[in-house]
Amino acid sequence: MKPRVFVTRRIPERGLKKILDFCDAEIWEEELPPPREVLLQKVRDCEGLLSLLTDKVDAELMDHAPKLKVISNYAVGYDNIDVDAATARGIAVGNTPGVLTETTADFAWALLMSAARRVVEGMDYVRAGRWKTWGPMLLLGQDVYGATLGLLGLGRIGSAVARRARGFAMRVIYYDPYRRQDLERELNIEYVDLDTLFQQSDYISIHTPLTPETYRLVNRERFKQMKCTAILVNTARGPIVDTMALYEALRDGEIAYAALDVTDPEPLPADHPLLSLTNVVICPHIASASVETRSRMAEIAADNLIAGLKGEPLPAPVNPQVVPGRRQAL
Ligand code: DGY
């Protein structure tokens, strides 16, 4: 008999086919995530769960699913999962690192450039029929070439963003709790403390996971340290930034611009005060959304799921100390 799994949204075919070949899979076909009560009920008899970052996978859910052996998250980030609770129960957790690095770094740059050169404001201007002539003072932005880029976090994606900065002759500084002298040499970047990062950067791009330590790390005090011409880019997780403090900093000219792929809350309601500002670009969490990358994420997510069901090590484990297939009762 094939193992029963629940897949909380339709994912690209390359991964889905593998899952359907190996598992007795139920796929949630709606655009919106399964409501909590439905999710709890769906996982009850499942050995595997393929979750998205919009699904809260906590101890309560795990206890509703006594046969659950593996949780495969279709994302590199896994702040939606209580990994300690999974580990305590012997449930393997997997994620999708690596395959989305370059695509996400590309998008961080797309956001940075569109904020620096006011691309979205330009489009709005043209669409509104306001383009009457060439203007010497029209939509003046800021130079990227030669500016200082501050990276908050130097993991895979932060490093990929730094690599791209070389073509713009930027000074790149970074802060990360783990200093990487190998990368400092390879990428010609400088390690600085957090105060220096916020004070000296023309652009700050966030590439750190969401953890209790990084929650609202970018807050009112940090905005006060930043240059009034600074641009903040966030492709990591919304709650790393204090949204109301960001709104006030943008409104009061404490910083110049923000370019966000992630927000807090997410989705951002259409009547949110941030959307009343012109010095902000917001996208709906699409930094990894290229056709190829989403397919590769689907493949890894499927491989993690199937390995966990077979009792084999996951190709991309979050809690490698768990031996898959040995679910423990608490
Ligand atoms: C992730 O993978 O964590 C991104 O936020 C979505 O691809």
GROMACS .gro file of C-alpha atoms and ligand atoms in nm:
model
  337
    1MET     CA    1   0.000   0.000   0.000
    2LYS     CA    2   0.130   0.347  -0.090
    3PRO     CA    3   0.199   0.585   0.203
    4ARG     CA    4  -0.063   0.852   0.253
    5VAL     CA    5   0.048   1.214   0.223
    6PHE     CA    6  -0.114   1.556   0.215
    7VAL     CA    7   0.020   1.826  -0.018
    8THR     CA    8  -0.109   2.166   0.090
    9ARG     CA    9  -0.111   2.324  -0.260
   10ARG     CA   10  -0.054   2.224  -0.620
   11ILE     CA   11   0.320   2.246  -0.690
   12PRO     CA   12   0.501   2.219  -1.026
   13GLU     CA   13   0.457   1.895  -1.217
   14ARG     CA   14   0.819   1.775  -1.189
   15GLY     CA   15   0.781   1.729  -0.814
   16LEU     CA   16   0.415   1.641  -0.810
   17LYS     CA   17   0.462   1.349  -1.050
   18LYS     CA   18   0.726   1.192  -0.824
   19ILE     CA   19   0.490   1.227  -0.528
   20LEU     CA   20   0.193   1.081  -0.713
   21ASP     CA   21   0.403   0.786  -0.837
   22PHE     CA   22   0.520   0.693  -0.487
   23CYS     CA   23   0.237   0.806  -0.260
   24ASP     CA   24  -0.133   0.800  -0.206
   25ALA     CA   25  -0.144   1.179  -0.222
   26GLU     CA   26  -0.421   1.426  -0.159
   27ILE     CA   27  -0.353   1.769  -0.306
   28TRP     CA   28  -0.522   2.085  -0.181
   29GLU     CA   29  -0.631   2.252  -0.504
   30GLU     CA   30  -0.750   2.588  -0.370
   31GLU     CA   31  -0.564   2.916  -0.416
   32LEU     CA   32  -0.575   2.987  -0.042
   33PRO     CA   33  -0.406   2.759   0.212
   34PRO     CA   34  -0.619   2.495   0.384
   35PRO     CA   35  -0.786   2.646   0.691
   36ARG     CA   36  -0.636   2.529   1.019
   37GLU     CA   37  -0.921   2.291   1.107
   38VAL     CA   38  -0.909   2.135   0.762
   39LEU     CA   39  -0.531   2.092   0.777
   40LEU     CA   40  -0.556   1.922   1.117
   41GLN     CA   41  -0.817   1.686   0.983
   42LYS     CA   42  -0.631   1.614   0.655
   43VAL     CA   43  -0.304   1.513   0.824
   44ARG     CA   44  -0.472   1.275   1.067
   45ASP     CA   45  -0.390   0.955   0.876
   46CYS     CA   46  -0.085   1.085   0.688
   47GLU     CA   47   0.273   0.961   0.702
   48GLY     CA   48   0.397   1.259   0.506
   49LEU     CA   49   0.311   1.628   0.475
   50LEU     CA   50   0.428   1.863   0.203
   51SER     CA   51   0.379   2.207   0.355
   52LEU     CA   52   0.419   2.564   0.232
   53LEU     CA   53   0.547   2.864   0.425
   54THR     CA   54   0.182   2.965   0.472
   55ASP     CA   55   0.105   2.651   0.675
   56LYS     CA   56   0.168   2.659   1.048
   57VAL     CA   57   0.314   2.321   1.136
   58ASP     CA   58   0.329   2.309   1.515
   59ALA     CA   59   0.316   2.054   1.795
   60GLU     CA   60  -0.064   2.049   1.789
   61LEU     CA   61  -0.062   1.949   1.423
   62MET     CA   62   0.202   1.683   1.482
   63ASP     CA   63  -0.003   1.534   1.766
   64HIS     CA   64  -0.305   1.522   1.535
   65ALA     CA   65  -0.100   1.308   1.298
   66PRO     CA   66   0.038   1.014   1.499
   67LYS     CA   67   0.172   0.841   1.185
   68LEU     CA   68   0.352   1.149   1.051
   69LYS     CA   69   0.715   1.065   0.970
   70VAL     CA   70   0.824   1.349   0.748
   71ILE     CA   71   0.742   1.716   0.685
   72SER     CA   72   0.878   1.850   0.360
   73ASN     CA   73   0.860   2.229   0.338
   74TYR     CA   74   0.838   2.375  -0.011
   75ALA     CA   75   1.071   2.665   0.081
   76VAL     CA   76   1.422   2.721   0.208
   77GLY     CA   77   1.286   2.910   0.511
   78TYR     CA   78   1.113   2.697   0.774
   79ASP     CA   79   1.003   2.947   1.038
   80ASN     CA   80   0.648   2.813   0.984
   81ILE     CA   81   0.754   2.481   1.137
   82ASP     CA   82   0.825   2.406   1.501
   83VAL     CA   83   1.141   2.208   1.427
   84ASP     CA   84   1.211   2.134   1.794
   85ALA     CA   85   0.866   1.979   1.829
   86ALA     CA   86   0.928   1.769   1.517
   87THR     CA   87   1.269   1.657   1.640
   88ALA     CA   88   1.129   1.561   1.980
   89ARG     CA   89   0.875   1.340   1.803
   90GLY     CA   90   1.126   1.185   1.561
   91ILE     CA   91   0.968   1.356   1.260
   92ALA     CA   92   1.216   1.444   0.984
   93VAL     CA   93   1.189   1.795   0.838
   94GLY     CA   94   1.324   1.896   0.497
   95ASN     CA   95   1.354   2.223   0.305
   96THR     CA   96   1.470   2.339  -0.039
   97PRO     CA   97   1.807   2.515  -0.004
   98GLY     CA   98   2.043   2.596  -0.287
   99VAL     CA   99   1.813   2.581  -0.588
  100LEU     CA  100   1.656   2.920  -0.525
  101THR     CA  101   1.973   3.109  -0.430
  102GLU     CA  102   2.050   3.274  -0.764
  103THR     CA  103   1.687   3.344  -0.851
  104THR     CA  104   1.628   3.513  -0.517
  105ALA     CA  105   1.952   3.712  -0.546
  106ASP     CA  106   1.843   3.827  -0.894
  107PHE     CA  107   1.518   3.949  -0.747
  108ALA     CA  108   1.685   4.132  -0.458
  109TRP     CA  109   1.874   4.321  -0.727
  110ALA     CA  110   1.557   4.382  -0.927
  111LEU     CA  111   1.402   4.540  -0.618
  112LEU     CA  112   1.715   4.738  -0.532
  113MET     CA  113   1.743   4.879  -0.883
  114SER     CA  114   1.374   4.957  -0.913
  115ALA     CA  115   1.384   5.152  -0.586
  116ALA     CA  116   1.711   5.331  -0.667
  117ARG     CA  117   1.586   5.444  -1.008
  118ARG     CA  118   1.217   5.477  -0.923
  119VAL     CA  119   1.106   5.236  -1.193
  120VAL     CA  120   0.759   5.172  -1.054
  121GLU     CA  121   0.693   5.542  -1.000
  122GLY     CA  122   0.801   5.599  -1.361
  123MET     CA  123   0.556   5.338  -1.486
  124ASP     CA  124   0.274   5.489  -1.278
  125TYR     CA  125   0.360   5.832  -1.418
  126VAL     CA  126   0.343   5.711  -1.778
  127ARG     CA  127   0.025   5.509  -1.720
  128ALA     CA  128  -0.145   5.811  -1.561
  129GLY     CA  129  -0.083   6.015  -1.879
  130ARG     CA  130   0.144   6.259  -1.692
  131TRP     CA  131   0.444   6.221  -1.931
  132LYS     CA  132   0.437   6.551  -2.125
  133THR     CA  133   0.806   6.609  -2.199
  134TRP     CA  134   1.165   6.522  -2.100
  135GLY     CA  135   1.233   6.689  -1.766
  136PRO     CA  136   1.572   6.775  -1.612
  137MET     CA  137   1.436   6.715  -1.262
  138LEU     CA  138   1.195   6.435  -1.339
  139LEU     CA  139   1.205   6.129  -1.109
  140LEU     CA  140   1.564   6.172  -0.997
  141GLY     CA  141   1.692   5.863  -0.825
  142GLN     CA  142   2.017   5.742  -0.675
  143ASP     CA  143   2.328   5.585  -0.819
  144VAL     CA  144   2.400   5.223  -0.755
  145TYR     CA  145   2.743   5.216  -0.916
  146GLY     CA  146   3.010   5.283  -0.655
  147ALA     CA  147   2.767   5.298  -0.361
  148THR     CA  148   2.792   5.101  -0.035
  149LEU     CA  149   2.585   4.786  -0.007
  150GLY     CA  150   2.520   4.649   0.343
  151LEU     CA  151   2.420   4.285   0.371
  152LEU     CA  152   2.235   4.178   0.681
  153GLY     CA  153   2.319   3.807   0.667
  154LEU     CA  154   2.581   3.633   0.456
  155GLY     CA  155   2.436   3.292   0.384
  156ARG     CA  156   2.394   3.152   0.035
  157ILE     CA  157   2.162   3.427  -0.088
  158GLY     CA  158   2.353   3.712   0.077
  159SER     CA  159   2.675   3.586  -0.085
  160ALA     CA  160   2.505   3.562  -0.424
  161VAL     CA  161   2.387   3.922  -0.387
  162ALA     CA  162   2.744   4.027  -0.296
  163ARG     CA  163   2.882   3.852  -0.606
  164ARG     CA  164   2.653   4.059  -0.828
  165ALA     CA  165   2.763   4.382  -0.657
  166ARG     CA  166   3.111   4.348  -0.804
  167GLY     CA  167   2.979   4.450  -1.146
  168PHE     CA  168   2.859   4.774  -0.988
  169ALA     CA  169   3.196   4.847  -0.823
  170MET     CA  170   3.025   4.868  -0.485
  171ARG     CA  171   3.183   4.864  -0.145
  172VAL     CA  172   3.014   4.567   0.020
  173ILE     CA  173   2.994   4.540   0.398
  174TYR     CA  174   2.812   4.269   0.589
  175TYR     CA  175   2.701   4.162   0.932
  176ASP     CA  176   2.635   3.800   1.020
  177PRO     CA  177   2.666   3.625   1.356
  178TYR     CA  178   2.907   3.387   1.178
  179ARG     CA  179   3.201   3.577   1.036
  180ARG     CA  180   3.314   3.434   0.700
  181GLN     CA  181   3.676   3.534   0.638
  182ASP     CA  182   3.693   3.297   0.338
  183LEU     CA  183   3.410   3.487   0.170
  184GLU     CA  184   3.556   3.822   0.273
  185ARG     CA  185   3.864   3.737   0.068
  186GLU     CA  186   3.679   3.572  -0.220
  187LEU     CA  187   3.418   3.847  -0.261
  188ASN     CA  188   3.626   4.141  -0.144
  189ILE     CA  189   3.375   4.235   0.125
  190GLU     CA  190   3.418   4.371   0.480
  191TYR     CA  191   3.277   4.243   0.807
  192VAL     CA  192   3.127   4.520   1.023
  193ASP     CA  193   2.919   4.538   1.339
  194LEU     CA  194   2.547   4.611   1.317
  195ASP     CA  195   2.581   4.981   1.405
  196THR     CA  196   2.834   5.035   1.126
  197LEU     CA  197   2.618   4.843   0.879
  198PHE     CA  198   2.318   5.063   0.945
  199GLN     CA  199   2.518   5.387   0.959
  200GLN     CA  200   2.731   5.344   0.648
  201SER     CA  201   2.514   5.161   0.394
  202ASP     CA  202   2.347   5.330   0.100
  203TYR     CA  203   2.153   5.008   0.041
  204ILE     CA  204   2.072   4.748   0.305
  205SER     CA  205   1.958   4.409   0.182
  206ILE     CA  206   1.825   4.154   0.433
  207HIS     CA  207   1.931   3.789   0.397
  208THR     CA  208   1.889   3.637   0.738
  209PRO     CA  209   1.639   3.373   0.851
  210LEU     CA  210   1.353   3.474   1.079
  211THR     CA  211   1.441   3.360   1.432
  212PRO     CA  212   1.365   3.501   1.779
  213GLU     CA  213   1.699   3.691   1.747
  214THR     CA  214   1.614   3.851   1.410
  215TYR     CA  215   1.249   3.932   1.486
  216ARG     CA  216   1.216   4.312   1.435
  217LEU     CA  217   1.591   4.347   1.417
  218VAL     CA  218   1.529   4.638   1.181
  219ASN     CA  219   1.337   4.869   1.411
  220ARG     CA  220   1.284   5.235   1.498
  221GLU     CA  221   1.634   5.274   1.649
  222ARG     CA  222   1.794   5.121   1.341
  223PHE     CA  223   1.606   5.353   1.104
  224LYS     CA  224   1.737   5.647   1.306
  225GLN     CA  225   2.092   5.522   1.245
  226MET     CA  226   2.044   5.496   0.867
  227LYS     CA  227   2.128   5.761   0.610
  228CYS     CA  228   1.828   5.963   0.499
  229THR     CA  229   1.914   5.855   0.143
  230ALA     CA  230   1.928   5.484   0.234
  231ILE     CA  231   1.721   5.218   0.062
  232LEU     CA  232   1.606   4.904   0.245
  233VAL     CA  233   1.552   4.581   0.050
  234ASN     CA  234   1.385   4.278   0.210
  235THR     CA  235   1.358   3.943   0.033
  236ALA     CA  236   1.394   3.738   0.353
  237ARG     CA  237   1.099   3.746   0.594
  238GLY     CA  238   0.862   4.032   0.678
  239PRO     CA  239   0.879   4.019   1.059
  240ILE     CA  240   1.255   4.093   1.054
  241VAL     CA  241   1.141   4.453   0.995
  242ASP     CA  242   0.910   4.645   1.229
  243THR     CA  243   0.650   4.746   0.970
  244MET     CA  244   0.505   5.048   1.153
  245ALA     CA  245   0.855   5.180   1.227
  246LEU     CA  246   0.937   5.137   0.857
  247TYR     CA  247   0.621   5.322   0.759
  248GLU     CA  248   0.711   5.614   0.986
  249ALA     CA  249   1.074   5.620   0.867
  250LEU     CA  250   0.962   5.636   0.504
  251ARG     CA  251   0.691   5.892   0.575
  252ASP     CA  252   0.922   6.117   0.778
  253GLY     CA  253   1.216   6.095   0.538
  254GLU     CA  254   1.440   5.908   0.782
  255ILE     CA  255   1.521   5.673   0.495
  256ALA     CA  256   1.456   5.723   0.126
  257TYR     CA  257   1.291   5.407   0.001
  258ALA     CA  258   1.199   5.047   0.077
  259ALA     CA  259   1.169   4.760  -0.168
  260LEU     CA  260   0.997   4.462  -0.015
  261ASP     CA  261   0.915   4.114  -0.137
  262VAL     CA  262   0.803   4.012   0.211
  263THR     CA  263   0.593   4.200   0.463
  264ASP     CA  264   0.446   4.174   0.809
  265PRO     CA  265   0.160   4.098   0.793
  266GLU     CA  266   0.162   3.889   0.481
  267PRO     CA  267  -0.037   3.936   0.266
  268LEU     CA  268  -0.036   4.311   0.322
  269PRO     CA  269  -0.396   4.441   0.321
  270ALA     CA  270  -0.471   4.678   0.034
  271ASP     CA  271  -0.556   4.957   0.281
  272HIS     CA  272  -0.229   4.925   0.477
  273PRO     CA  273  -0.063   5.266   0.544
  274LEU     CA  274   0.258   5.151   0.368
  275LEU     CA  275   0.064   5.144   0.041
  276SER     CA  276  -0.024   5.511   0.075
  277LEU     CA  277   0.344   5.599   0.026
  278THR     CA  278   0.513   5.649  -0.310
  279ASN     CA  279   0.864   5.564  -0.185
  280VAL     CA  280   0.798   5.194  -0.151
  281VAL     CA  281   0.792   4.901  -0.392
  282ILE     CA  282   0.611   4.590  -0.271
  283CYS     CA  283   0.585   4.252  -0.440
  284PRO     CA  284   0.382   3.951  -0.323
  285HIS     CA  285   0.664   3.723  -0.202
  286ILE     CA  286   0.782   3.616  -0.547
  287ALA     CA  287   1.162   3.631  -0.521
  288SER     CA  288   1.202   3.260  -0.597
  289ALA     CA  289   0.925   3.260  -0.856
  290SER     CA  290   1.096   3.163  -1.179
  291VAL     CA  291   0.959   2.869  -1.376
  292GLU     CA  292   1.278   2.666  -1.345
  293THR     CA  293   1.345   2.742  -0.978
  294ARG     CA  294   0.995   2.656  -0.865
  295SER     CA  295   1.024   2.324  -1.052
  296ARG     CA  296   1.356   2.250  -0.888
  297MET     CA  297   1.208   2.334  -0.548
  298ALA     CA  298   0.925   2.092  -0.623
  299GLU     CA  299   1.174   1.817  -0.707
  300ILE     CA  300   1.374   1.861  -0.387
  301ALA     CA  301   1.057   1.882  -0.180
  302ALA     CA  302   0.935   1.557  -0.340
  303ASP     CA  303   1.273   1.388  -0.285
  304ASN     CA  304   1.273   1.492   0.083
  305LEU     CA  305   0.919   1.364   0.128
  306ILE     CA  306   0.984   1.029  -0.039
  307ALA     CA  307   1.316   0.972   0.142
  308GLY     CA  308   1.146   1.036   0.476
  309LEU     CA  309   0.867   0.794   0.390
  310LYS     CA  310   1.122   0.527   0.295
  311GLY     CA  311   1.308   0.582   0.624
  312GLU     CA  312   1.613   0.716   0.438
  313PRO     CA  313   1.814   1.033   0.511
  314LEU     CA  314   1.657   1.340   0.350
  315PRO     CA  315   1.859   1.503   0.069
  316ALA     CA  316   1.802   1.842   0.234
  317PRO     CA  317   1.739   1.785   0.604
  318VAL     CA  318   1.661   2.059   0.856
  319ASN     CA  319   1.697   1.825   1.156
  320PRO     CA  320   1.951   1.566   1.036
  321GLN     CA  321   1.976   1.422   1.387
  322VAL     CA  322   1.636   1.259   1.333
  323VAL     CA  323   1.651   0.908   1.189
  324PRO     CA  324   1.357   0.908   0.946
  325GLY     CA  325   1.090   0.650   1.004
  326ARG     CA  326   1.128   0.628   1.383
  327ARG     CA  327   0.831   0.830   1.502
  328GLN     CA  328   0.833   0.866   1.877
  329ALA     CA  329   0.536   0.902   2.106
  330LEU     CA  330   0.582   1.181   2.360
  331DGY     C1  331   1.162   3.047   0.079
  331DGY     O1  332   1.190   2.948   0.010
  331DGY     O2  333   1.182   3.050   0.201
  331DGY     C2  334   1.105   3.165   0.008
  331DGY     O3  335   1.060   3.261   0.093
  331DGY     C3  336   0.999   3.125  -0.092
  331DGY     O4  337   1.065   3.060  -0.194
   0.00000   0.00000   0.00000
